[in-house]
Coordinates of C-alpha atoms in Angstrom, one line a residue:
Chain A
M1 CA 5.6 -30.8 7.6
S2 CA 6.3 -33.8 6.7
S3 CA 9.3 -36.0 7.6
A4 CA 11.7 -33.5 7.8
S5 CA 9.0 -32.0 11.2
L6 CA 8.5 -35.5 11.8
T7 CA 12.6 -36.0 12.6
A8 CA 12.9 -33.2 14.4
M9 CA 9.8 -34.1 17.1
T10 CA 11.7 -37.9 17.5
G11 CA 15.3 -35.7 18.1
E12 CA 13.8 -33.1 20.3
R13 CA 11.5 -36.9 22.0
L14 CA 14.9 -37.7 22.7
E15 CA 17.2 -35.6 24.0
G16 CA 15.0 -35.6 28.0
R17 CA 12.1 -36.0 29.9
P18 CA 9.2 -36.5 27.0
Q19 CA 7.3 -33.4 26.8
S20 CA 4.2 -32.3 25.2
L21 CA 4.4 -29.8 22.1
W22 CA 2.1 -27.7 24.0
A23 CA 4.6 -27.2 27.0
D24 CA 7.6 -26.9 24.8
A25 CA 5.8 -23.8 22.6
W26 CA 4.9 -22.4 26.0
K27 CA 8.3 -22.4 27.0
R28 CA 9.3 -20.9 23.8
M29 CA 7.1 -18.6 24.0
R30 CA 7.6 -17.5 27.4
R31 CA 10.9 -16.7 26.7
N32 CA 10.5 -14.2 23.5
R33 CA 9.4 -11.2 26.0
P34 CA 8.3 -8.7 22.5
A35 CA 5.9 -11.8 21.7
V36 CA 4.2 -11.7 25.2
A37 CA 4.6 -8.0 25.2
S38 CA 2.5 -7.6 22.9
A39 CA 0.0 -10.6 23.8
L40 CA -0.2 -8.9 27.2
F41 CA -0.3 -4.7 25.6
L42 CA -3.5 -7.2 22.8
L43 CA -5.3 -8.2 27.1
W44 CA -5.1 -4.2 28.2
M45 CA -6.5 -2.9 24.9
S46 CA -9.3 -5.4 24.4
G47 CA -9.9 -5.2 27.6
T48 CA -10.5 -1.5 28.0
A49 CA -11.8 -1.5 24.3
A50 CA -14.6 -4.3 25.6
L51 CA -15.8 -2.4 29.5
A52 CA -15.3 0.6 27.9
P53 CA -19.6 2.2 28.5
W54 CA -18.8 1.0 32.3
L55 CA -15.3 2.9 33.0
P56 CA -15.0 5.5 34.8
G57 CA -14.4 8.5 34.1
M58 CA -14.5 7.2 30.7
P59 CA -16.0 10.8 28.5
D60 CA -18.9 10.2 26.3
P61 CA -18.2 10.4 22.6
T62 CA -21.0 10.8 21.2
L63 CA -21.1 14.0 23.5
Q64 CA -20.7 16.9 21.2
H65 CA -19.7 20.2 22.6
L66 CA -19.7 22.6 19.6
A67 CA -18.8 26.6 21.6
L68 CA -15.4 23.9 22.3
G69 CA -14.6 22.9 18.5
A70 CA -11.7 20.8 17.8
T71 CA -9.0 21.2 20.9
A72 CA -5.5 20.2 20.7
P73 CA -4.6 17.9 23.5
S74 CA -4.3 18.8 27.0
T75 CA -4.8 16.9 30.5
V76 CA -8.5 16.8 29.9
H77 CA -8.9 16.1 26.3
W78 CA -6.0 13.3 26.1
F79 CA -6.1 13.1 22.5
G80 CA -7.6 16.2 21.9
T81 CA -11.7 17.0 20.8
D82 CA -12.4 16.9 17.0
E83 CA -15.2 19.2 14.9
L84 CA -17.8 18.6 17.4
G85 CA -15.8 18.6 20.4
R86 CA -15.8 15.4 20.8
D87 CA -13.8 13.3 23.0
L88 CA -11.5 12.0 20.6
F89 CA -9.3 9.4 23.7
A90 CA -13.2 8.1 22.9
R91 CA -13.6 8.1 20.2
V92 CA -10.8 6.2 19.7
V93 CA -11.8 3.2 22.5
F94 CA -15.1 3.3 21.4
G95 CA -13.3 2.6 17.7
G96 CA -11.6 0.1 18.8
R97 CA -14.2 -1.7 20.4
I98 CA -16.0 -1.6 16.8
S99 CA -12.4 -2.7 15.0
L100 CA -11.7 -4.9 17.6
L101 CA -15.4 -6.4 17.4
I102 CA -14.7 -6.3 13.6
G103 CA -11.6 -8.6 14.2
F104 CA -12.3 -11.5 15.8
V105 CA -15.9 -12.2 14.6
G106 CA -14.8 -12.2 11.0
T107 CA -11.6 -13.9 11.9
L108 CA -14.0 -17.2 13.4
V109 CA -16.2 -16.9 10.5
S110 CA -12.5 -17.9 8.5
L111 CA -11.8 -20.0 11.1
L112 CA -14.9 -22.2 10.8
A113 CA -15.7 -21.8 7.5
G114 CA -11.7 -22.1 6.1
V115 CA -11.0 -25.5 8.9
S116 CA -13.9 -27.6 8.5
Y117 CA -13.4 -27.0 4.4
G118 CA -9.8 -28.1 4.1
A119 CA -10.9 -30.7 6.2
V120 CA -13.0 -32.6 5.1
A121 CA -11.2 -31.9 1.5
G122 CA -7.9 -33.7 2.9
Y123 CA -9.0 -36.1 4.5
R124 CA -12.1 -37.4 1.3
G125 CA -9.4 -36.6 -1.2
G126 CA -9.1 -37.9 -4.0
R127 CA -11.6 -36.3 -7.1
I128 CA -13.2 -34.2 -4.2
D129 CA -10.2 -32.7 -2.7
D130 CA -9.2 -31.7 -6.4
A131 CA -13.2 -30.2 -7.3
M132 CA -12.5 -28.6 -3.3
M133 CA -9.7 -27.2 -3.5
R134 CA -9.8 -25.9 -8.0
F135 CA -12.7 -23.8 -6.0
V136 CA -10.4 -22.3 -4.5
D137 CA -7.9 -21.7 -6.7
I138 CA -10.3 -20.1 -8.8
L139 CA -11.5 -17.9 -5.7
Y140 CA -8.2 -16.6 -5.3
S141 CA -8.0 -14.8 -8.3
L142 CA -10.6 -13.1 -8.5
P143 CA -10.1 -9.6 -7.7
Y144 CA -11.8 -9.3 -4.5
I145 CA -11.1 -6.0 -3.5
F146 CA -12.6 -5.2 -6.0
L147 CA -16.1 -7.4 -5.7
V148 CA -15.6 -6.5 -1.2
I149 CA -16.1 -3.4 -3.3
L150 CA -19.0 -3.5 -5.9
L151 CA -20.7 -5.7 -2.7
L152 CA -20.7 -2.4 -0.1
V153 CA -21.3 0.1 -2.6
F154 CA -24.7 -2.4 -4.4
F155 CA -26.2 -3.4 -1.9
S156 CA -26.0 -3.2 1.8
R157 CA -23.0 -0.6 4.5
S158 CA -24.1 -3.4 7.2
I159 CA -21.5 -4.4 9.6
L160 CA -23.4 -8.3 8.7
M161 CA -22.0 -7.6 5.5
L162 CA -18.8 -6.4 5.8
F163 CA -18.5 -9.7 8.0
V164 CA -19.4 -11.8 5.2
A165 CA -17.2 -9.9 2.4
L166 CA -13.4 -9.7 5.0
G167 CA -14.4 -13.5 6.2
L168 CA -15.1 -14.5 2.4
V169 CA -11.8 -13.2 1.9
Q170 CA -9.7 -14.5 4.6
W171 CA -11.0 -18.6 5.4
L172 CA -9.3 -19.4 1.6
T173 CA -6.0 -19.8 3.3
M174 CA -7.1 -21.0 6.3
A175 CA -8.4 -23.9 4.0
R176 CA -5.2 -24.3 2.1
I177 CA -3.4 -25.1 5.7
V178 CA -6.3 -27.5 7.0
R179 CA -6.4 -29.5 3.9
G180 CA -2.0 -30.1 3.7
Q181 CA -1.8 -31.0 7.8
V182 CA -4.7 -33.4 7.1
L183 CA -3.5 -35.2 4.8
S184 CA -0.6 -35.7 6.0
L185 CA -2.3 -37.0 9.1
K186 CA -4.7 -38.9 8.0
Q187 CA -2.7 -41.5 6.9
Q188 CA -0.8 -41.8 10.6
T189 CA -1.9 -44.7 13.0
F190 CA -4.9 -43.0 15.3
V191 CA -7.2 -42.5 12.4
E192 CA -6.7 -45.9 11.1
A193 CA -7.7 -47.4 15.3
A194 CA -10.4 -45.2 15.2
R195 CA -11.6 -45.9 11.4
A196 CA -11.6 -49.4 13.3
L197 CA -13.1 -49.0 16.1
G198 CA -16.5 -48.0 13.9
I199 CA -16.3 -43.9 14.1
G200 CA -17.7 -42.2 11.5
D201 CA -16.3 -40.2 9.4
A202 CA -17.6 -36.9 10.6
A203 CA -16.2 -37.4 13.8
I204 CA -12.4 -38.7 13.1
I205 CA -12.3 -35.1 11.4
F206 CA -13.4 -33.2 13.8
R207 CA -12.4 -35.1 17.1
H208 CA -9.3 -36.9 15.8
L209 CA -8.0 -34.2 13.1
V210 CA -9.3 -31.1 13.3
P211 CA -7.2 -31.1 16.9
N212 CA -3.9 -32.5 15.6
T213 CA -3.8 -29.4 13.1
L214 CA -4.1 -26.4 16.2
G215 CA -0.8 -25.6 16.0
P216 CA -0.4 -23.5 12.3
V217 CA -4.4 -23.2 13.1
I218 CA -4.0 -21.1 15.7
V219 CA -0.9 -18.7 14.5
Y220 CA -2.6 -18.4 11.0
T221 CA -5.4 -16.9 13.4
T222 CA -3.5 -14.9 15.2
L223 CA -2.2 -13.4 11.8
T224 CA -6.0 -13.4 10.0
V225 CA -7.5 -10.6 13.6
P226 CA -5.3 -8.0 12.1
A227 CA -5.7 -9.2 7.8
I228 CA -9.3 -8.6 8.5
I229 CA -9.0 -5.0 11.8
L230 CA -7.2 -4.1 8.5
Q231 CA -9.2 -3.9 5.4
E232 CA -12.6 -3.2 7.9
A233 CA -10.1 0.0 8.2
F234 CA -9.0 0.3 4.7
L235 CA -13.2 0.1 3.7
S236 CA -13.7 2.6 6.3
F237 CA -11.4 4.8 4.6
L238 CA -13.2 5.3 2.0
G239 CA -16.6 5.3 3.1
L240 CA -17.3 1.7 2.5
G241 CA -17.4 0.4 6.0
V242 CA -18.9 1.2 9.3
Q243 CA -20.9 4.3 8.8
P244 CA -21.9 6.8 11.2
P245 CA -22.0 7.9 14.3
A246 CA -20.7 4.5 14.7
A247 CA -17.1 5.2 13.8
S248 CA -14.1 2.4 13.5
W249 CA -10.7 3.5 13.3
G250 CA -10.7 3.2 10.2
T251 CA -13.8 6.2 10.5
L252 CA -11.0 8.0 12.2
V253 CA -8.6 8.2 10.3
A254 CA -10.3 9.4 7.5
E255 CA -11.7 11.1 9.4
G256 CA -8.7 12.7 10.8
A257 CA -6.8 12.9 6.8
R258 CA -9.5 15.0 5.6
V259 CA -8.3 17.7 8.3
M260 CA -4.7 17.3 9.3
A261 CA -3.9 20.0 8.1
L262 CA -5.1 22.1 11.3
F263 CA -6.0 19.2 13.6
P264 CA -3.4 16.8 12.8
W265 CA -4.1 15.2 16.2
M266 CA -6.8 13.7 14.7
V267 CA -5.5 12.2 11.7
A268 CA -2.6 11.4 14.7
F269 CA -4.2 8.9 17.6
P270 CA -6.2 6.8 15.4
G271 CA -3.8 6.1 13.1
L272 CA -1.6 5.5 15.9
A273 CA -3.9 3.0 18.1
L274 CA -4.7 1.1 14.8
S275 CA -1.1 0.9 14.1
L276 CA 0.0 -0.6 17.5
T277 CA -2.1 -3.1 17.4
L278 CA -1.4 -4.6 14.1
F279 CA 2.5 -4.4 14.8
C280 CA 1.4 -6.0 18.1
F281 CA -0.6 -8.7 16.4
N282 CA 1.7 -9.6 13.8
F283 CA 4.7 -9.9 16.9
L284 CA 2.5 -12.1 18.4
G285 CA 2.1 -14.2 15.7
D286 CA 5.8 -14.6 14.4
G287 CA 6.5 -15.6 18.7
L288 CA 3.9 -17.8 17.6
R289 CA 4.4 -19.4 14.9
D290 CA 8.5 -19.9 16.2
A291 CA 7.2 -21.7 19.5
L292 CA 4.2 -23.9 18.0
D293 CA 6.5 -23.8 14.4
P294 CA 9.7 -23.6 15.0
H295 CA 11.1 -25.5 12.1
D296 CA 9.3 -24.2 9.8
R297 CA 10.0 -20.7 9.4
R298 CA 9.0 -20.0 5.8
D299 CA 6.3 -18.8 4.8
V300 CA 6.2 -15.8 6.5
H301 CA 2.8 -14.7 6.0
Chain B
M1 CA 6.0 -27.4 -20.5
T2 CA 4.0 -26.6 -23.3
T3 CA 1.5 -29.0 -21.3
Y4 CA 1.6 -27.1 -18.7
L5 CA 1.1 -24.1 -20.0
L6 CA -1.5 -25.0 -22.7
R7 CA -3.1 -26.9 -19.5
R8 CA -2.7 -23.6 -17.5
L9 CA -3.8 -21.6 -20.4
L10 CA -7.7 -23.3 -20.2
L11 CA -8.0 -23.4 -16.7
F12 CA -8.2 -19.0 -16.6
V13 CA -11.2 -20.1 -19.3
P14 CA -13.5 -21.3 -16.1
T15 CA -12.2 -18.7 -13.8
L16 CA -12.6 -15.8 -16.2
W17 CA -16.0 -17.5 -16.9
I18 CA -17.4 -17.5 -13.8
I19 CA -15.0 -14.4 -12.4
G20 CA -17.5 -12.2 -15.4
S21 CA -20.8 -13.5 -14.7
L22 CA -20.3 -13.2 -11.2
T23 CA -19.7 -9.6 -11.5
F24 CA -22.0 -9.2 -14.6
V25 CA -25.0 -10.5 -12.3
L26 CA -23.3 -9.1 -9.5
V27 CA -24.1 -6.2 -10.8
R28 CA -27.9 -6.3 -12.5
L29 CA -28.6 -7.5 -9.3
A30 CA -27.7 -4.5 -6.9
P31 CA -30.3 -1.4 -6.8
G32 CA -30.2 2.3 -8.6
G33 CA -29.5 2.1 -11.6
P34 CA -26.4 4.5 -13.8
F35 CA -29.0 6.4 -14.9
Q36 CA -30.5 7.2 -11.6
S37 CA -29.8 10.7 -10.9
E38 CA -31.6 13.8 -8.3
R39 CA -32.7 15.4 -11.5
E40 CA -35.4 13.6 -12.6
I41 CA -34.9 13.2 -16.3
P42 CA -38.0 12.4 -18.7
A43 CA -38.7 9.4 -19.4
A44 CA -38.4 9.1 -22.9
A45 CA -34.5 10.4 -22.6
K46 CA -34.3 7.5 -20.5
A47 CA -35.6 5.8 -22.3
Q48 CA -32.9 6.7 -24.9
L49 CA -30.6 6.0 -22.8
M50 CA -31.8 2.8 -21.9
R51 CA -31.9 1.7 -25.8
D52 CA -28.2 4.0 -26.7
Y53 CA -27.0 1.2 -24.2
G54 CA -29.0 -2.1 -25.0
L55 CA -30.3 -2.5 -21.6
D56 CA -33.4 -2.6 -23.0
Q57 CA -33.0 -6.0 -24.1
P58 CA -34.1 -8.9 -22.2
L59 CA -31.4 -10.7 -20.4
G60 CA -30.1 -13.4 -21.5
T61 CA -29.4 -11.2 -25.1
Q62 CA -27.1 -8.6 -23.2
Y63 CA -25.4 -11.7 -20.7
V64 CA -24.2 -13.1 -24.5
R65 CA -24.0 -9.6 -26.9
F66 CA -21.7 -8.5 -22.9
W67 CA -19.2 -12.4 -23.6
R68 CA -19.6 -11.8 -27.4
N69 CA -18.1 -8.5 -27.0
A70 CA -15.3 -8.8 -24.0
L71 CA -13.7 -11.2 -25.9
H72 CA -13.3 -9.2 -28.3
F73 CA -11.5 -7.2 -25.4
D74 CA -14.6 -4.1 -26.6
F75 CA -16.3 -3.4 -23.7
G76 CA -18.8 -0.6 -24.5
P77 CA -18.5 2.9 -24.0
S78 CA -18.7 3.8 -20.2
Y79 CA -21.6 6.1 -18.7
K80 CA -20.7 8.1 -17.1
Y81 CA -17.9 9.2 -19.7
P82 CA -20.1 9.6 -21.7
G83 CA -18.2 9.3 -25.6
R84 CA -15.7 7.5 -23.9
Q85 CA -15.3 4.0 -24.0
V86 CA -13.7 1.6 -21.5
R87 CA -11.5 0.0 -23.9
E88 CA -9.5 3.7 -23.8
I89 CA -10.0 4.3 -20.6
I90 CA -8.4 1.5 -19.0
A91 CA -6.0 2.1 -21.8
E92 CA -5.6 5.3 -19.8
A93 CA -5.6 4.6 -16.6
L94 CA -3.2 1.7 -16.6
P95 CA 0.1 2.9 -17.5
V96 CA -0.4 5.4 -15.0
S97 CA -0.7 2.2 -12.7
A98 CA 1.7 0.4 -14.1
E99 CA 4.0 3.6 -13.7
L100 CA 3.5 4.0 -9.8
G101 CA 3.5 0.2 -9.0
G102 CA 6.5 0.1 -10.9
W103 CA 8.4 2.0 -9.4
A104 CA 7.2 0.9 -5.9
L105 CA 7.8 -2.7 -7.1
L106 CA 11.7 -1.3 -7.7
L107 CA 11.7 0.4 -4.3
A108 CA 10.5 -2.8 -2.6
L109 CA 13.4 -4.8 -4.1
L110 CA 16.1 -2.6 -4.2
A111 CA 16.0 -1.7 0.1
G112 CA 13.9 -5.3 0.7
I113 CA 15.8 -7.6 0.2
P114 CA 19.8 -6.4 1.1
I115 CA 17.7 -5.1 4.8
G116 CA 16.9 -9.5 4.4
V117 CA 20.4 -10.2 3.4
I118 CA 21.5 -8.4 5.8
A119 CA 19.4 -9.6 9.0
A120 CA 20.1 -12.9 8.1
V121 CA 24.0 -12.4 7.6
R122 CA 23.9 -11.4 10.7
Q123 CA 20.6 -13.5 12.5
N124 CA 20.0 -12.7 16.7
T125 CA 22.1 -9.4 16.1
R126 CA 21.2 -6.3 17.1
W127 CA 21.7 -5.8 13.2
D128 CA 18.7 -8.5 12.6
F129 CA 16.7 -7.5 14.8
A130 CA 16.6 -3.8 13.7
A131 CA 15.4 -4.8 10.8
M132 CA 12.8 -7.3 11.5
A133 CA 11.6 -4.3 13.6
I134 CA 11.3 -2.0 10.9
A135 CA 9.6 -4.7 8.7
L136 CA 7.0 -5.6 11.3
A137 CA 6.4 -2.0 11.4
G138 CA 6.7 -1.8 7.9
V139 CA 3.9 -4.2 7.6
S140 CA 1.7 -3.0 10.3
V141 CA 0.8 0.8 9.4
P142 CA -1.3 0.7 7.0
N143 CA -0.4 2.6 4.1
F144 CA -3.6 5.2 4.3
V145 CA -1.9 5.8 8.1
L146 CA 1.4 6.3 6.2
G147 CA 0.6 8.5 2.7
P148 CA -1.1 11.3 4.9
L149 CA 1.4 11.3 7.5
L150 CA 3.8 11.2 4.9
V151 CA 1.6 14.6 3.2
L152 CA 1.4 16.0 7.2
L153 CA 5.1 16.4 6.9
F154 CA 7.2 16.5 3.5
S155 CA 4.0 18.6 2.2
L156 CA 2.3 20.5 5.1
T157 CA 4.8 20.8 7.2
L158 CA 8.2 21.2 5.1
Y159 CA 7.1 21.8 1.8
L160 CA 9.2 19.8 0.2
L161 CA 6.6 17.2 -1.5
P162 CA 3.2 18.6 -3.3
P163 CA 0.7 16.7 -1.5
A164 CA -1.0 14.8 -4.3
L165 CA -1.0 14.6 -8.4
W166 CA 0.8 12.9 -10.5
Q167 CA 2.1 15.2 -12.1
S168 CA 6.1 16.5 -12.4
P169 CA 8.2 13.5 -11.1
A170 CA 8.3 14.8 -7.7
S171 CA 4.9 14.3 -6.6
R172 CA 5.3 11.1 -7.9
I173 CA 7.6 10.2 -5.2
L174 CA 5.4 10.2 -2.5
P175 CA 2.5 7.8 -3.3
V176 CA 5.3 5.4 -4.8
V177 CA 6.9 5.8 -0.8
T178 CA 3.7 5.5 0.5
L179 CA 3.1 2.2 -1.4
A180 CA 6.2 0.3 -1.5
T181 CA 6.7 0.3 2.1
A182 CA 4.4 -2.4 2.5
Y183 CA 6.0 -4.4 0.3
V184 CA 9.6 -3.8 1.8
A185 CA 8.8 -5.0 4.8
Y186 CA 7.2 -8.2 3.7
V187 CA 10.3 -8.2 1.0
A188 CA 12.9 -8.2 3.9
R189 CA 11.6 -10.2 6.4
L190 CA 11.1 -13.1 3.3
T191 CA 14.7 -12.2 1.6
R192 CA 15.7 -13.3 5.5
A193 CA 13.7 -16.1 6.4
G194 CA 14.4 -17.5 2.9
M195 CA 17.9 -17.3 2.9
L196 CA 17.9 -18.6 6.8
E197 CA 17.1 -21.9 5.2
V198 CA 19.3 -21.5 2.2
L199 CA 23.1 -20.8 4.9
R200 CA 21.8 -23.9 6.8
Q201 CA 22.8 -26.4 3.7
D202 CA 25.8 -28.6 2.9
F203 CA 26.4 -26.3 0.0
I204 CA 27.0 -24.1 1.3
R205 CA 29.4 -24.8 4.2
T206 CA 31.3 -27.0 0.9
A207 CA 31.6 -23.3 -0.7
R208 CA 32.8 -21.8 2.8
A209 CA 35.5 -25.1 3.1
K210 CA 36.5 -24.8 -0.3
G211 CA 37.3 -20.9 0.8
L212 CA 35.3 -19.0 -0.9
A213 CA 35.6 -15.3 -0.1
E214 CA 32.2 -15.4 2.6
R215 CA 30.9 -12.0 -0.2
L216 CA 30.3 -14.9 -3.0
V217 CA 29.5 -17.4 -0.8
I218 CA 26.1 -15.0 0.2
M219 CA 26.4 -12.5 -3.1
K220 CA 26.6 -16.0 -6.6
H221 CA 25.3 -19.3 -4.1
A222 CA 23.1 -18.3 -1.3
L223 CA 20.6 -15.4 -2.9
R224 CA 19.4 -17.7 -5.6
L225 CA 18.0 -19.8 -4.0
G226 CA 17.8 -17.6 -0.7
I227 CA 15.3 -15.7 -2.6
L228 CA 13.0 -17.7 -4.0
P229 CA 11.1 -16.8 -2.0
V230 CA 10.3 -13.6 -2.5
V231 CA 10.2 -14.2 -5.9
S232 CA 6.7 -16.8 -6.2
Y233 CA 5.4 -13.4 -2.9
V234 CA 6.5 -10.6 -6.4
G235 CA 4.5 -12.4 -8.8
P236 CA 1.4 -11.7 -7.3
A237 CA 1.8 -8.7 -5.1
A238 CA 3.4 -6.9 -9.0
A239 CA -0.6 -8.3 -10.2
R240 CA -1.2 -6.0 -7.1
I241 CA 0.8 -3.4 -7.3
L242 CA 1.0 -2.9 -11.2
M243 CA -2.7 -2.6 -11.5
G244 CA -2.1 0.1 -8.5
S245 CA -3.4 0.6 -5.4
V246 CA -6.8 1.9 -4.9
V247 CA -5.9 3.6 -1.4
V248 CA -2.8 5.8 -2.7
E249 CA -4.6 6.3 -6.0
S250 CA -7.2 7.8 -3.7
I251 CA -5.4 9.8 -1.4
F252 CA -2.9 11.2 -3.8
E253 CA -5.7 11.9 -6.4
V254 CA -3.4 9.9 -9.3
P255 CA -5.6 8.7 -12.1
G256 CA -5.3 5.4 -11.9
L257 CA -6.8 2.0 -12.8
G258 CA -7.7 1.6 -8.6
R259 CA -9.2 5.4 -8.6
Y260 CA -11.2 4.6 -11.7
L261 CA -12.5 1.6 -10.6
V262 CA -13.9 3.0 -7.6
N263 CA -15.2 6.1 -8.9
A264 CA -16.7 3.4 -11.0
A265 CA -18.2 1.7 -8.2
F266 CA -19.8 4.5 -6.7
N267 CA -21.1 5.7 -10.0
R268 CA -22.6 2.3 -11.1
D269 CA -20.7 2.8 -14.2
Y270 CA -21.3 -0.8 -15.0
T271 CA -19.4 -0.9 -17.7
L272 CA -16.6 0.6 -16.3
V273 CA -16.3 -1.8 -13.9
L274 CA -17.4 -4.6 -15.5
G275 CA -14.4 -4.3 -18.3
E276 CA -11.8 -3.5 -15.1
V277 CA -12.6 -6.2 -13.2
L278 CA -11.9 -8.8 -15.9
F279 CA -8.8 -7.5 -17.4
Y280 CA -7.6 -6.9 -14.0
A281 CA -8.2 -11.3 -13.3
S282 CA -6.9 -11.7 -16.6
F283 CA -3.7 -9.5 -15.9
L284 CA -3.5 -11.1 -12.5
M285 CA -3.7 -14.6 -13.4
L286 CA -1.4 -14.4 -17.0
L287 CA 1.9 -13.0 -14.5
N288 CA 0.7 -15.1 -12.0
L289 CA 1.3 -17.8 -14.7
L290 CA 4.9 -15.9 -15.5
V291 CA 5.9 -16.3 -11.5
D292 CA 6.0 -20.3 -11.7
V293 CA 7.9 -20.8 -15.6
A294 CA 10.3 -17.4 -13.6
Y295 CA 10.3 -19.9 -10.2
S296 CA 11.3 -23.1 -12.4
W297 CA 14.7 -20.9 -14.2
F298 CA 15.4 -20.1 -10.5
D299 CA 15.3 -23.8 -9.4
P300 CA 16.4 -26.4 -11.6
R301 CA 14.5 -28.8 -9.3
V302 CA 11.4 -27.7 -9.4
E303 CA 10.0 -29.3 -12.1
L304 CA 6.5 -27.9 -14.0
A305 CA 3.7 -30.6 -13.7

């Protein structure tokens, strides 16, 4: 965001009736069919996952039918059953509960940490900013995945530890984005006006500056959720994430991969659910980026 | 330039110090030790082991000795592979990981850049949408889903390729493809975005106006700037990819750095863990520095400061 996007904004203002950034973005967003479809799919998926225990006809994911064993997909068991005769459809839905929950909570952690850190660094500027961002640089060069693995192996493999580990990885980029935004925003007159009115630093940062960084933050948040879901799945795949009897999509894929020569559906369905969810989040994130930030498409992470 | 390099190299010191110390502390804080096993080891034997590895010394002494040796690239003997130095293990695993990563990186660039260029040149056509949908799928399918599926298809159903291990040239295909897919997708997306940005600029219009063939405009003028985002992505990605991938190496039983590290963590092979983490971090920083230098070569407007 720099002079380029400012001219772009004024340019748009000249074209017709004034339109807020949000109304404009909403218009662009609605035109983007794949992104809207992704959003609807994700809503449906999250709704099903959240309400799973109360949905009528949803099989119990822990109920074992040892006599039944692993069976291929059928009308009774849509996704088939695993070796213990558990219904795979229910396992996938309940796995999604855990995967999505971790995705959302982990993102929230990184959001809170990243936004406040970045906003403070950007607003303070000068030496404090230098020191704070140098610290972020150092953290960036840590071999994260190794440290996360170490943390999880050496200490507890609890969900809480997982949140800490995953949140820690993701807040750095958010901090950088918010800092960059705040650096340019704080030069603007509304900040000066707020200061002239005697408003304190904390209020200026969180009531006036942070809300103005919302666009890029929303875009990046949408891309953080799949990143965290992916990392959780990766850790679960290595046996470090969610511990049995609980199972996330990563756990299910790992279990399925072990027996895929015999029961290929056990790896196919959880893998599909995971991939489809990540795909939709990425599509949605791309769509939001185009809608909220149409002039800056350089960074496609 | 020289001062820039010096400054960057100087920053390595505190960074590596923090990484090494953090790992050192983590490793010592961890409950359970490397010599804990199901079988009861006689106390005397255990004490002897601790003495052999210098673990009976006070922590401070161990810490100082760790750094003194690390400076000479000596991380001591592995706890779990008796008689082998950590240095040797790294030296043995690195080429394997680097080969796996090198092929994957090559594939990522050779496939990703053309896909991205085609998508950009034909923006908003079917070609573009198809290319980007494929790229997005490549980003979205995790390698630990893709890997097993490829094995299922090519090894267990079609019997074309070996399912694991790192021996014949054919056994390299599946791991390389699995590792490369996500990178192909990223490179394609970055190339497309970069090219779109460049194709809008005046010097491209000038090149076209003076009657240059479209092919030349794209290949000679646009591409050089258009792949800058790829350059900045490839550096850190190369470091990650060359150091191997934990997942791909685990799925396909490739004896590279990633698999050694996971095993070392599970086995609490502390010296191997410390050595690998430090080695990895230094390698990563060095490659990032190289990238920044390469960047200024590609785009003379970039000043290193």
